[in-house]
mmCIF file of C-alpha atoms in Angstrom:
data_model
loop_
_atom_site.group_PDB
_atom_site.id
_atom_site.type_symbol
_atom_site.label_atom_id
_atom_site.label_comp_id
_atom_site.label_asym_id
_atom_site.label_seq_id
_atom_site.Cartn_x
_atom_site.Cartn_y
_atom_site.Cartn_z
ATOM 1 C CA MET O 7 17.183 -2.263 0.581
ATOM 2 C CA PRO O 8 15.176 -3.557 -2.551
ATOM 3 C CA GLN O 9 16.084 -6.156 -5.113
ATOM 4 C CA GLY O 10 15.818 -5.821 -8.530
ATOM 5 C CA PRO O 11 12.301 -6.716 -9.623
ATOM 6 C CA GLU O 12 13.176 -10.145 -11.122
ATOM 7 C CA SER O 13 14.503 -11.679 -8.254
ATOM 8 C CA LEU O 14 11.872 -10.089 -6.288
ATOM 9 C CA LEU O 15 9.484 -11.925 -8.557
ATOM 10 C CA ARG O 16 11.386 -14.910 -7.719
ATOM 11 C CA ALA O 17 11.243 -14.235 -4.280
ATOM 12 C CA THR O 18 7.384 -14.022 -3.993
ATOM 13 C CA ALA O 19 7.468 -17.289 -6.100
ATOM 14 C CA GLU O 20 8.745 -18.688 -3.362
ATOM 15 C CA GLY O 21 6.292 -18.141 -0.857
ATOM 16 C CA ARG O 22 8.015 -14.532 0.334
ATOM 17 C CA ARG O 23 6.211 -11.680 1.328
ATOM 18 C CA LEU O 24 7.727 -8.728 0.146
ATOM 19 C CA GLN O 25 8.358 -5.337 2.338
ATOM 20 C CA PRO O 26 7.020 -2.176 0.956
ATOM 21 C CA ALA O 27 9.801 -0.792 -0.321
ATOM 22 C CA GLU O 28 9.871 -4.091 -2.077
ATOM 23 C CA ALA O 29 6.797 -4.231 -3.469
ATOM 24 C CA LEU O 30 7.582 -0.320 -4.721
ATOM 25 C CA ALA O 31 10.498 -1.125 -6.452
ATOM 26 C CA LEU O 32 8.433 -3.701 -8.561
ATOM 27 C CA ALA O 33 7.283 -0.583 -10.278
ATOM 28 C CA GLU O 34 10.991 -0.326 -12.226
ATOM 29 C CA CYS O 35 10.206 -3.577 -13.878
ATOM 30 C CA ASP O 36 10.415 -3.631 -17.431
ATOM 31 C CA ASN O 37 8.820 -7.017 -17.921
ATOM 32 C CA LEU O 38 5.396 -6.353 -18.058
ATOM 33 C CA ALA O 39 4.199 -9.702 -19.367
ATOM 34 C CA ALA O 40 6.565 -11.286 -16.245
ATOM 35 C CA LEU O 41 4.866 -9.204 -13.842
ATOM 36 C CA THR O 42 0.921 -9.087 -14.673
ATOM 37 C CA GLU O 43 1.579 -13.085 -15.146
ATOM 38 C CA HIS O 44 2.985 -13.276 -11.718
ATOM 39 C CA ALA O 45 0.489 -10.961 -10.705
ATOM 40 C CA ALA O 46 -2.126 -13.075 -11.983
ATOM 41 C CA ALA O 47 -0.977 -16.340 -10.695
ATOM 42 C CA LEU O 48 -0.612 -14.622 -6.998
ATOM 43 C CA ARG O 49 -4.058 -13.422 -7.301
ATOM 44 C CA ASP O 50 -5.029 -17.169 -8.299
ATOM 45 C CA ALA O 51 -3.421 -18.577 -5.511
ATOM 46 C CA GLY O 52 -5.136 -16.342 -3.069
ATOM 47 C CA HIS O 53 -8.247 -16.485 -4.260
ATOM 48 C CA GLY O 54 -8.713 -19.136 -7.056
ATOM 49 C CA GLN O 55 -11.418 -18.559 -10.070
ATOM 50 C CA ILE O 56 -13.521 -17.134 -7.733
ATOM 51 C CA ILE O 57 -15.339 -13.893 -9.178
ATOM 52 C CA SER O 58 -17.757 -11.849 -7.233
ATOM 53 C CA TYR O 59 -19.964 -9.567 -7.988
ATOM 54 C CA SER O 60 -23.315 -6.884 -6.476
ATOM 55 C CA ARG O 61 -26.705 -8.759 -7.271
ATOM 56 C CA LYS O 62 -27.800 -4.755 -8.201
ATOM 57 C CA VAL O 63 -29.251 -3.514 -10.944
ATOM 58 C CA PHE O 64 -27.972 -0.528 -12.678
ATOM 59 C CA ILE O 65 -30.761 1.743 -13.690
ATOM 60 C CA PRO O 66 -29.568 4.892 -15.504
ATOM 61 C CA LEU O 67 -32.352 7.270 -15.236
ATOM 62 C CA THR O 68 -29.968 9.681 -17.018
ATOM 63 C CA GLN O 69 -27.015 9.755 -19.140
ATOM 64 C CA LEU O 70 -26.798 13.467 -18.828
ATOM 65 C CA CYS O 71 -24.716 15.122 -16.900
ATOM 66 C CA ARG O 72 -23.691 19.024 -16.392
ATOM 67 C CA ASP O 73 -19.796 17.817 -15.998
ATOM 68 C CA VAL O 74 -17.898 17.325 -18.857
ATOM 69 C CA CYS O 75 -15.297 14.610 -16.936
ATOM 70 C CA HIS O 76 -12.985 13.078 -19.531
ATOM 71 C CA TYR O 77 -12.927 9.871 -17.594
ATOM 72 C CA CYS O 78 -16.274 9.294 -17.897
ATOM 73 C CA THR O 79 -17.482 6.543 -20.174
ATOM 74 C CA PHE O 80 -21.435 6.772 -18.475
ATOM 75 C CA ALA O 81 -22.717 10.168 -19.753
ATOM 76 C CA HIS O 82 -23.178 11.807 -22.941
ATOM 77 C CA LEU O 83 -24.393 14.949 -24.813
ATOM 78 C CA PRO O 84 -28.085 14.908 -25.643
ATOM 79 C CA ARG O 85 -29.397 12.880 -28.964
ATOM 80 C CA ARG O 86 -31.946 13.741 -30.877
ATOM 81 C CA GLY O 87 -35.064 11.313 -30.876
ATOM 82 C CA GLU O 88 -33.548 10.101 -27.196
ATOM 83 C CA ARG O 89 -35.686 11.548 -23.891
ATOM 84 C CA ALA O 90 -33.413 12.876 -20.985
ATOM 85 C CA TYR O 91 -34.774 10.478 -18.936
ATOM 86 C CA LEU O 92 -35.855 7.224 -18.789
ATOM 87 C CA THR O 93 -39.516 6.985 -18.374
ATOM 88 C CA ARG O 94 -41.343 5.403 -15.881
ATOM 89 C CA GLU O 95 -42.367 2.099 -17.516
ATOM 90 C CA GLU O 96 -38.698 2.090 -18.601
ATOM 91 C CA VAL O 97 -37.515 1.930 -14.922
ATOM 92 C CA LEU O 98 -40.210 -0.637 -14.249
ATOM 93 C CA ALA O 99 -39.260 -2.923 -17.088
ATOM 94 C CA ILE O 100 -35.161 -2.855 -16.299
ATOM 95 C CA ALA O 101 -36.066 -3.571 -12.506
ATOM 96 C CA ARG O 102 -38.130 -6.323 -13.777
ATOM 97 C CA ALA O 103 -35.519 -7.653 -15.949
ATOM 98 C CA GLY O 104 -33.038 -7.385 -13.008
ATOM 99 C CA ARG O 105 -35.389 -9.464 -10.312
ATOM 100 C CA ALA O 106 -35.731 -11.570 -13.250
ATOM 101 C CA ALA O 107 -32.140 -12.288 -13.561
ATOM 102 C CA GLY O 108 -31.445 -12.407 -9.701
ATOM 103 C CA CYS O 109 -30.978 -8.752 -8.956
ATOM 104 C CA ARG O 110 -32.089 -8.264 -5.294
ATOM 105 C CA GLU O 111 -31.353 -4.156 -5.371
ATOM 106 C CA ALA O 112 -31.191 -1.392 -8.172
ATOM 107 C CA LEU O 113 -28.426 1.452 -8.362
ATOM 108 C CA PHE O 114 -30.340 4.170 -9.786
ATOM 109 C CA THR O 115 -27.709 6.617 -11.488
ATOM 110 C CA LEU O 116 -27.936 9.971 -13.125
ATOM 111 C CA GLY O 117 -25.600 12.740 -13.828
ATOM 112 C CA ASP O 118 -25.029 16.085 -11.906
ATOM 113 C CA LYS O 119 -27.631 18.475 -12.407
ATOM 114 C CA PRO O 120 -28.018 17.956 -16.462
ATOM 115 C CA GLU O 121 -30.900 20.381 -16.053
ATOM 116 C CA LEU O 122 -28.222 23.145 -15.989
ATOM 117 C CA ARG O 123 -26.893 22.590 -18.891
ATOM 118 C CA TYR O 124 -29.226 20.953 -21.376
ATOM 119 C CA GLU O 125 -32.868 22.493 -22.123
ATOM 120 C CA VAL O 126 -34.301 18.942 -23.113
ATOM 121 C CA ALA O 127 -33.432 17.931 -19.690
ATOM 122 C CA ARG O 128 -35.091 21.312 -18.324
ATOM 123 C CA GLU O 129 -38.115 20.706 -20.740
ATOM 124 C CA GLU O 130 -38.482 16.996 -19.494
ATOM 125 C CA LEU O 131 -38.429 17.894 -15.809
ATOM 126 C CA ARG O 132 -41.183 21.041 -16.160
ATOM 127 C CA GLU O 133 -43.353 18.533 -17.557
ATOM 128 C CA CYS O 134 -42.518 16.016 -14.942
ATOM 129 C CA ILE O 135 -43.392 18.542 -12.392
ATOM 130 C CA ARG O 136 -46.645 19.903 -14.715
ATOM 131 C CA ARG O 137 -47.702 15.912 -14.326
ATOM 132 C CA VAL O 138 -47.232 15.550 -10.663
ATOM 133 C CA GLU O 139 -49.518 18.632 -9.650
ATOM 134 C CA LEU O 140 -51.814 17.448 -12.081
ATOM 135 C CA GLY O 141 -51.831 13.782 -10.276
ATOM 136 C CA GLU O 142 -51.266 12.014 -13.595
ATOM 137 C CA LEU O 143 -48.318 10.967 -11.993
ATOM 138 C CA ALA O 144 -48.170 8.967 -8.302
#
């Protein structure tokens, strides 16, 4: 039988591992400050001050997307004076900066089929295809 949140926090502070039902009972804790402070202490005790990260350079080929996901902070509407897609030179500059910063991989990102929603994306893709067909891009 789960105990109250405060007694469960004390139990974990003493090193006792909670049962699943007890851990779920912590969702009823009204003292969010105590709960987050305790969670941070457990995290630090288990993992120390180590912060891990992935050595990838993030290269957003475009920030346009046909979808409108309200949680997304990446995509945005076309902006006057901005290209729909990064140029080859911009991509290479980001990749080189990533390499200089110690990145070992590149993560290429883009929105989902922005050309289906935005004329500027369609126009830039048509121009890119034309340049490939003419042998201007290699």
